Amino acid sequence: DTGVSQNPRHKITKRGQNVTFRCDPISEHNRLYWYRQTLGQGPEFLTYFQNEAQLEKSRLLSDRFSAERPKGSFSTLEIQRTEQGDSAMYLCASSSGGPNQPQHFGDGTRLSIL
Amino acid sequence: RKEVEQDPGPFNVPEGATVAFNCTYSNSASQSFFWYRQDCRKEPKLLMSVYSSGNEDGRFTAQLNRASQYISLLIRDSKLSDSATYLCVVLDSGYALNFGKGTSLLVTP
């Protein structure tokens, strides 16, 4: 399978715990994106990497959130001290080449905070 | 104000019907436009890009009106498998996709 891969698929944790998600983009894609989707809404942009550089962060990304892409390949998204409002689907996408290229999404990680 | 607005539906249509979805966007500087399809509890999947001249892909036709900041999607000869949520998507800044809330379509036998 050469698509975007995310794991875990599901994560259930207690409020206050830290969680980390992983995304492996399509191998030749240099751009990687994180989005968050809650029920009844479209996905909302969180952050964006071009190779290993994090070029943009949404105001939605509070200081409890951090994302890395250390070698310009896979990326991790960590949420510290989780809150119930963090419950959502976290989607990773990747794209190739310059701007305006379509983004291809992974299956997502569904986070549930108890 | 939401940057990308869509009628949430649901649209319930019989098999074989033609159905059209509309979308408006607020940023006149928007650069690229797409329709994505999302099945229940699945990831969004690119359906088609939308070009200024309009474009067609099989039973699907997309139109863009930059002056009115309006995008449409027409589905002809609806199939049961077309049942999904259709997301209107606008690329503003070269990286961040702005999604509408989606329009729900149910095609019935």
PDB file of C-alpha atoms in Angstrom:
ATOM      1  CA  ASP A   1       0.000   0.000   0.000  1.00  0.00           C
ATOM      2  CA  THR A   2       1.608   3.255  -1.099  1.00  0.00           C
ATOM      3  CA  GLY A   3      -0.930   5.612   0.456  1.00  0.00           C
ATOM      4  CA  VAL A   4      -0.621   7.791   3.544  1.00  0.00           C
ATOM      5  CA  SER A   5      -0.429   5.615   6.633  1.00  0.00           C
ATOM      6  CA  GLN A   6      -1.449   6.669  10.127  1.00  0.00           C
ATOM      7  CA  ASN A   7      -1.307   4.872  13.426  1.00  0.00           C
ATOM      8  CA  PRO A   8      -2.843   4.082  15.716  1.00  0.00           C
ATOM      9  CA  ARG A   9      -6.281   3.970  14.096  1.00  0.00           C
ATOM     10  CA  HIS A  10      -7.965   4.522  17.421  1.00  0.00           C
ATOM     11  CA  LYS A  11      -6.751   5.904  20.738  1.00  0.00           C
ATOM     12  CA  ILE A  12      -8.767   6.018  23.932  1.00  0.00           C
ATOM     13  CA  THR A  13      -7.173   7.717  26.897  1.00  0.00           C
ATOM     14  CA  LYS A  14      -8.018   9.477  30.110  1.00  0.00           C
ATOM     15  CA  ARG A  15      -8.054  13.239  30.382  1.00  0.00           C
ATOM     16  CA  GLY A  16      -4.670  14.614  31.319  1.00  0.00           C
ATOM     17  CA  GLN A  17      -2.648  11.919  29.569  1.00  0.00           C
ATOM     18  CA  ASN A  18      -0.241  12.564  26.711  1.00  0.00           C
ATOM     19  CA  VAL A  19      -0.786  10.942  23.317  1.00  0.00           C
ATOM     20  CA  THR A  20       1.349  10.683  20.187  1.00  0.00           C
ATOM     21  CA  PHE A  21       0.224   9.872  16.667  1.00  0.00           C
ATOM     22  CA  ARG A  22       2.357   8.912  13.710  1.00  0.00           C
ATOM     23  CA  CYS A  23       1.960   9.630  10.000  1.00  0.00           C
ATOM     24  CA  ASP A  24       3.914   8.103   7.128  1.00  0.00           C
ATOM     25  CA  PRO A  25       3.284  10.104   3.946  1.00  0.00           C
ATOM     26  CA  ILE A  26       3.408   8.857   0.376  1.00  0.00           C
ATOM     27  CA  SER A  27       7.115   8.280  -0.128  1.00  0.00           C
ATOM     28  CA  GLU A  28       7.869  10.863  -2.806  1.00  0.00           C
ATOM     29  CA  HIS A  29       5.769  13.603  -1.198  1.00  0.00           C
ATOM     30  CA  ASN A  30       7.736  16.430   0.387  1.00  0.00           C
ATOM     31  CA  ARG A  31       4.741  18.203   1.943  1.00  0.00           C
ATOM     32  CA  LEU A  32       2.900  16.884   4.975  1.00  0.00           C
ATOM     33  CA  TYR A  33      -0.157  18.323   6.698  1.00  0.00           C
ATOM     34  CA  TRP A  34      -2.129  17.663   9.869  1.00  0.00           C
ATOM     35  CA  TYR A  35      -5.854  18.366  10.143  1.00  0.00           C
ATOM     36  CA  ARG A  36      -8.452  17.774  12.832  1.00  0.00           C
ATOM     37  CA  GLN A  37     -12.080  16.830  12.160  1.00  0.00           C
ATOM     38  CA  THR A  38     -14.943  16.823  14.645  1.00  0.00           C
ATOM     39  CA  LEU A  39     -18.392  15.385  14.071  1.00  0.00           C
ATOM     40  CA  GLY A  40     -20.442  17.281  11.514  1.00  0.00           C
ATOM     41  CA  GLN A  41     -17.573  19.535  10.487  1.00  0.00           C
ATOM     42  CA  GLY A  42     -15.082  19.511   7.677  1.00  0.00           C
ATOM     43  CA  PRO A  43     -11.412  18.974   8.507  1.00  0.00           C
ATOM     44  CA  GLU A  44      -9.573  22.004   9.979  1.00  0.00           C
ATOM     45  CA  PHE A  45      -5.940  22.748   9.216  1.00  0.00           C
ATOM     46  CA  LEU A  46      -3.470  22.367  12.089  1.00  0.00           C
ATOM     47  CA  THR A  47       0.047  22.499  10.689  1.00  0.00           C
ATOM     48  CA  TYR A  48       2.199  21.958   7.610  1.00  0.00           C
ATOM     49  CA  PHE A  49       5.721  20.719   6.860  1.00  0.00           C
ATOM     50  CA  GLN A  50       7.799  21.089   3.765  1.00  0.00           C
ATOM     51  CA  ASN A  51      10.458  18.432   4.133  1.00  0.00           C
ATOM     52  CA  GLU A  52      11.575  18.717   7.781  1.00  0.00           C
ATOM     53  CA  ALA A  53      10.635  22.387   8.189  1.00  0.00           C
ATOM     54  CA  GLN A  54       7.383  23.256   9.954  1.00  0.00           C
ATOM     55  CA  LEU A  55       6.257  26.255   7.933  1.00  0.00           C
ATOM     56  CA  GLU A  56       2.849  27.079   9.377  1.00  0.00           C
ATOM     57  CA  LYS A  57       0.809  26.440  12.491  1.00  0.00           C
ATOM     58  CA  SER A  58      -2.867  27.202  12.927  1.00  0.00           C
ATOM     59  CA  ARG A  59      -4.133  29.143  15.938  1.00  0.00           C
ATOM     60  CA  LEU A  60      -6.008  25.902  16.714  1.00  0.00           C
ATOM     61  CA  LEU A  61      -2.661  24.373  17.642  1.00  0.00           C
ATOM     62  CA  SER A  62      -2.360  25.348  21.292  1.00  0.00           C
ATOM     63  CA  ASP A  63       0.884  25.015  23.225  1.00  0.00           C
ATOM     64  CA  ARG A  64      -0.221  21.529  24.286  1.00  0.00           C
ATOM     65  CA  PHE A  65       0.206  20.387  20.702  1.00  0.00           C
ATOM     66  CA  SER A  66       3.547  19.764  19.030  1.00  0.00           C
ATOM     67  CA  ALA A  67       4.397  18.242  15.680  1.00  0.00           C
ATOM     68  CA  GLU A  68       7.702  17.079  14.272  1.00  0.00           C
ATOM     69  CA  ARG A  69       9.049  15.708  11.054  1.00  0.00           C
ATOM     70  CA  PRO A  70      12.685  15.124  11.988  1.00  0.00           C
ATOM     71  CA  LYS A  71      14.034  13.598   8.794  1.00  0.00           C
ATOM     72  CA  GLY A  72      11.529  14.924   6.340  1.00  0.00           C
ATOM     73  CA  SER A  73       9.784  11.566   6.113  1.00  0.00           C
ATOM     74  CA  PHE A  74       7.319  10.455   8.814  1.00  0.00           C
ATOM     75  CA  SER A  75       5.746  12.930  11.229  1.00  0.00           C
ATOM     76  CA  THR A  76       4.457  12.761  14.788  1.00  0.00           C
ATOM     77  CA  LEU A  77       1.759  14.821  16.458  1.00  0.00           C
ATOM     78  CA  GLU A  78       1.809  14.922  20.248  1.00  0.00           C
ATOM     79  CA  ILE A  79      -0.906  16.260  22.508  1.00  0.00           C
ATOM     80  CA  GLN A  80       0.060  16.861  26.126  1.00  0.00           C
ATOM     81  CA  ARG A  81      -2.372  16.994  29.047  1.00  0.00           C
ATOM     82  CA  THR A  82      -5.307  15.958  26.884  1.00  0.00           C
ATOM     83  CA  GLU A  83      -8.700  17.583  27.392  1.00  0.00           C
ATOM     84  CA  GLN A  84     -12.140  16.306  26.422  1.00  0.00           C
ATOM     85  CA  GLY A  85     -12.293  18.912  23.663  1.00  0.00           C
ATOM     86  CA  ASP A  86      -9.355  17.185  21.989  1.00  0.00           C
ATOM     87  CA  SER A  87     -11.602  14.256  21.045  1.00  0.00           C
ATOM     88  CA  ALA A  88     -11.629  14.239  17.246  1.00  0.00           C
ATOM     89  CA  MET A  89     -10.301  12.514  14.163  1.00  0.00           C
ATOM     90  CA  TYR A  90      -6.718  13.576  13.446  1.00  0.00           C
ATOM     91  CA  LEU A  91      -5.969  13.386   9.745  1.00  0.00           C
ATOM     92  CA  CYS A  92      -2.612  13.486   8.023  1.00  0.00           C
ATOM     93  CA  ALA A  93      -2.226  14.368   4.348  1.00  0.00           C
ATOM     94  CA  SER A  94       0.675  14.667   1.944  1.00  0.00           C
ATOM     95  CA  SER A  95       1.293  16.208  -1.431  1.00  0.00           C
ATOM     96  CA  SER A  96       4.080  16.475  -3.937  1.00  0.00           C
ATOM     97  CA  GLY A  97       5.691  19.246  -5.909  1.00  0.00           C
ATOM     98  CA  GLY A  98       4.709  22.877  -5.599  1.00  0.00           C
ATOM     99  CA  PRO A  99       1.681  24.540  -4.075  1.00  0.00           C
ATOM    100  CA  ASN A 100      -1.830  23.834  -5.319  1.00  0.00           C
ATOM    101  CA  GLN A 101      -1.219  20.116  -5.665  1.00  0.00           C
ATOM    102  CA  PRO A 102      -4.038  17.891  -4.328  1.00  0.00           C
ATOM    103  CA  GLN A 103      -3.526  16.555  -0.848  1.00  0.00           C
ATOM    104  CA  HIS A 104      -4.036  12.847  -0.182  1.00  0.00           C
ATOM    105  CA  PHE A 105      -5.275  11.815   3.229  1.00  0.00           C
ATOM    106  CA  GLY A 106      -4.536   8.886   5.501  1.00  0.00           C
ATOM    107  CA  ASP A 107      -7.217   6.908   7.352  1.00  0.00           C
ATOM    108  CA  GLY A 108      -6.860   9.130  10.389  1.00  0.00           C
ATOM    109  CA  THR A 109      -6.452   8.491  14.106  1.00  0.00           C
ATOM    110  CA  ARG A 110      -9.652   8.717  16.107  1.00  0.00           C
ATOM    111  CA  LEU A 111      -8.945  10.079  19.588  1.00  0.00           C
ATOM    112  CA  SER A 112     -11.437   9.650  22.405  1.00  0.00           C
ATOM    113  CA  ILE A 113     -10.811  11.322  25.764  1.00  0.00           C
ATOM    114  CA  LEU A 114     -12.609   9.780  28.714  1.00  0.00           C
TER     115      LEU A 114
ATOM    116  CA  ARG B   1     -18.160  33.749   8.933  1.00  0.00           C
ATOM    117  CA  LYS B   2     -17.264  30.371   7.527  1.00  0.00           C
ATOM    118  CA  GLU B   3     -14.932  30.729   4.547  1.00  0.00           C
ATOM    119  CA  VAL B   4     -16.491  27.887   2.569  1.00  0.00           C
ATOM    120  CA  GLU B   5     -20.244  27.386   2.768  1.00  0.00           C
ATOM    121  CA  GLN B   6     -22.299  24.433   1.573  1.00  0.00           C
ATOM    122  CA  ASP B   7     -25.872  23.295   1.999  1.00  0.00           C
ATOM    123  CA  PRO B   8     -25.523  20.377   4.447  1.00  0.00           C
ATOM    124  CA  GLY B   9     -28.496  18.517   2.961  1.00  0.00           C
ATOM    125  CA  PRO B  10     -29.246  15.674   3.220  1.00  0.00           C
ATOM    126  CA  PHE B  11     -30.075  15.184  -0.406  1.00  0.00           C
ATOM    127  CA  ASN B  12     -32.116  12.011  -0.896  1.00  0.00           C
ATOM    128  CA  VAL B  13     -32.375  11.020  -4.560  1.00  0.00           C
ATOM    129  CA  PRO B  14     -33.392   7.857  -6.416  1.00  0.00           C
ATOM    130  CA  GLU B  15     -30.912   5.863  -8.430  1.00  0.00           C
ATOM    131  CA  GLY B  16     -30.420   7.345 -11.879  1.00  0.00           C
ATOM    132  CA  ALA B  17     -31.265  10.895 -10.822  1.00  0.00           C
ATOM    133  CA  THR B  18     -29.132  13.952 -11.480  1.00  0.00           C
ATOM    134  CA  VAL B  19     -28.150  15.949  -8.421  1.00  0.00           C
ATOM    135  CA  ALA B  20     -26.244  19.230  -8.053  1.00  0.00           C
ATOM    136  CA  PHE B  21     -24.351  20.637  -5.099  1.00  0.00           C
ATOM    137  CA  ASN B  22     -23.324  24.241  -4.686  1.00  0.00           C
ATOM    138  CA  CYS B  23     -20.666  25.939  -2.653  1.00  0.00           C
ATOM    139  CA  THR B  24     -19.580  29.539  -2.067  1.00  0.00           C
ATOM    140  CA  TYR B  25     -16.248  30.803  -0.787  1.00  0.00           C
ATOM    141  CA  SER B  26     -15.324  34.124   0.737  1.00  0.00           C
ATOM    142  CA  ASN B  27     -11.681  34.676  -0.245  1.00  0.00           C
ATOM    143  CA  SER B  28     -11.481  36.158  -3.725  1.00  0.00           C
ATOM    144  CA  ALA B  29      -7.736  35.409  -3.800  1.00  0.00           C
ATOM    145  CA  SER B  30      -8.316  31.653  -3.483  1.00  0.00           C
ATOM    146  CA  GLN B  31      -6.124  29.732  -5.872  1.00  0.00           C
ATOM    147  CA  SER B  32      -7.297  26.170  -6.240  1.00  0.00           C
ATOM    148  CA  PHE B  33     -10.547  24.333  -5.771  1.00  0.00           C
ATOM    149  CA  PHE B  34     -11.459  20.718  -5.216  1.00  0.00           C
ATOM    150  CA  TRP B  35     -14.296  18.379  -4.408  1.00  0.00           C
ATOM    151  CA  TYR B  36     -13.527  15.614  -1.943  1.00  0.00           C
ATOM    152  CA  ARG B  37     -15.761  12.709  -1.061  1.00  0.00           C
ATOM    153  CA  GLN B  38     -15.956  11.339   2.475  1.00  0.00           C
ATOM    154  CA  ASP B  39     -17.675   8.111   3.483  1.00  0.00           C
ATOM    155  CA  CYS B  40     -18.908   7.664   7.037  1.00  0.00           C
ATOM    156  CA  ARG B  41     -15.981   7.458   9.499  1.00  0.00           C
ATOM    157  CA  LYS B  42     -13.457   7.379   6.650  1.00  0.00           C
ATOM    158  CA  GLU B  43     -10.881   9.846   5.386  1.00  0.00           C
ATOM    159  CA  PRO B  44     -11.665  12.440   2.689  1.00  0.00           C
ATOM    160  CA  LYS B  45     -10.741  11.266  -0.795  1.00  0.00           C
ATOM    161  CA  LEU B  46     -10.086  13.562  -3.724  1.00  0.00           C
ATOM    162  CA  LEU B  47     -12.966  13.367  -6.196  1.00  0.00           C
ATOM    163  CA  MET B  48     -11.795  16.012  -8.636  1.00  0.00           C
ATOM    164  CA  SER B  49     -10.046  19.324  -9.009  1.00  0.00           C
ATOM    165  CA  VAL B  50     -12.146  22.215 -10.278  1.00  0.00           C
ATOM    166  CA  TYR B  51     -10.854  24.335 -13.149  1.00  0.00           C
ATOM    167  CA  SER B  52     -12.028  27.724 -14.329  1.00  0.00           C
ATOM    168  CA  SER B  53     -13.166  26.330 -17.666  1.00  0.00           C
ATOM    169  CA  GLY B  54     -15.194  23.609 -15.982  1.00  0.00           C
ATOM    170  CA  ASN B  55     -14.243  19.955 -16.120  1.00  0.00           C
ATOM    171  CA  GLU B  56     -15.845  16.580 -16.356  1.00  0.00           C
ATOM    172  CA  ASP B  57     -14.856  13.150 -15.098  1.00  0.00           C
ATOM    173  CA  GLY B  58     -17.313  10.492 -16.181  1.00  0.00           C
ATOM    174  CA  ARG B  59     -20.642  11.198 -14.489  1.00  0.00           C
ATOM    175  CA  PHE B  60     -19.211  14.107 -12.497  1.00  0.00           C
ATOM    176  CA  THR B  61     -19.006  17.700 -13.728  1.00  0.00           C
ATOM    177  CA  ALA B  62     -17.459  20.561 -11.758  1.00  0.00           C
ATOM    178  CA  GLN B  63     -17.865  24.253 -12.467  1.00  0.00           C
ATOM    179  CA  LEU B  64     -16.155  27.318 -11.049  1.00  0.00           C
ATOM    180  CA  ASN B  65     -17.402  30.897 -11.241  1.00  0.00           C
ATOM    181  CA  ARG B  66     -14.649  33.142  -9.883  1.00  0.00           C
ATOM    182  CA  ALA B  67     -16.687  36.332 -10.270  1.00  0.00           C
ATOM    183  CA  SER B  68     -19.456  34.942  -8.061  1.00  0.00           C
ATOM    184  CA  GLN B  69     -17.058  32.869  -5.913  1.00  0.00           C
ATOM    185  CA  TYR B  70     -19.212  29.858  -6.534  1.00  0.00           C
ATOM    186  CA  ILE B  71     -18.370  26.207  -7.172  1.00  0.00           C
ATOM    187  CA  SER B  72     -20.709  23.432  -8.230  1.00  0.00           C
ATOM    188  CA  LEU B  73     -20.696  19.670  -8.622  1.00  0.00           C
ATOM    189  CA  LEU B  74     -23.160  17.812 -10.827  1.00  0.00           C
ATOM    190  CA  ILE B  75     -23.614  14.064 -10.558  1.00  0.00           C
ATOM    191  CA  ARG B  76     -25.497  12.380 -13.394  1.00  0.00           C
ATOM    192  CA  ASP B  77     -27.078   8.918 -13.321  1.00  0.00           C
ATOM    193  CA  SER B  78     -26.619   8.562  -9.544  1.00  0.00           C
ATOM    194  CA  LYS B  79     -25.493   5.180  -8.230  1.00  0.00           C
ATOM    195  CA  LEU B  80     -26.091   3.718  -4.778  1.00  0.00           C
ATOM    196  CA  SER B  81     -22.328   3.879  -4.290  1.00  0.00           C
ATOM    197  CA  ASP B  82     -22.399   7.668  -4.696  1.00  0.00           C
ATOM    198  CA  SER B  83     -23.955   7.937  -1.218  1.00  0.00           C
ATOM    199  CA  ALA B  84     -21.430   9.919   0.834  1.00  0.00           C
ATOM    200  CA  THR B  85     -20.631  13.414   2.068  1.00  0.00           C
ATOM    201  CA  TYR B  86     -19.237  15.746  -0.579  1.00  0.00           C
ATOM    202  CA  LEU B  87     -16.791  18.337   0.700  1.00  0.00           C
ATOM    203  CA  CYS B  88     -16.165  21.590  -1.152  1.00  0.00           C
ATOM    204  CA  VAL B  89     -12.537  22.571  -0.635  1.00  0.00           C
ATOM    205  CA  VAL B  90     -10.650  25.788  -1.337  1.00  0.00           C
ATOM    206  CA  LEU B  91      -6.883  26.260  -1.215  1.00  0.00           C
ATOM    207  CA  ASP B  92      -6.086  29.802  -0.118  1.00  0.00           C
ATOM    208  CA  SER B  93      -2.454  30.051   0.816  1.00  0.00           C
ATOM    209  CA  GLY B  94      -0.672  27.361  -1.128  1.00  0.00           C
ATOM    210  CA  TYR B  95      -0.885  24.845   1.684  1.00  0.00           C
ATOM    211  CA  ALA B  96      -3.950  24.922   3.962  1.00  0.00           C
ATOM    212  CA  LEU B  97      -7.145  23.429   2.601  1.00  0.00           C
ATOM    213  CA  ASN B  98     -10.339  25.147   3.760  1.00  0.00           C
ATOM    214  CA  PHE B  99     -13.183  22.653   3.865  1.00  0.00           C
ATOM    215  CA  GLY B 100     -16.895  23.261   3.864  1.00  0.00           C
ATOM    216  CA  LYS B 101     -18.962  21.225   6.324  1.00  0.00           C
ATOM    217  CA  GLY B 102     -19.990  18.919   3.516  1.00  0.00           C
ATOM    218  CA  THR B 103     -23.216  18.009   1.740  1.00  0.00           C
ATOM    219  CA  SER B 104     -24.720  14.637   2.546  1.00  0.00           C
ATOM    220  CA  LEU B 105     -26.047  12.574  -0.345  1.00  0.00           C
ATOM    221  CA  LEU B 106     -28.157   9.426  -0.028  1.00  0.00           C
ATOM    222  CA  VAL B 107     -29.009   7.568  -3.211  1.00  0.00           C
ATOM    223  CA  THR B 108     -31.891   5.163  -2.755  1.00  0.00           C
ATOM    224  CA  PRO B 109     -32.969   2.144  -4.825  1.00  0.00           C
TER     225      PRO B 109
END
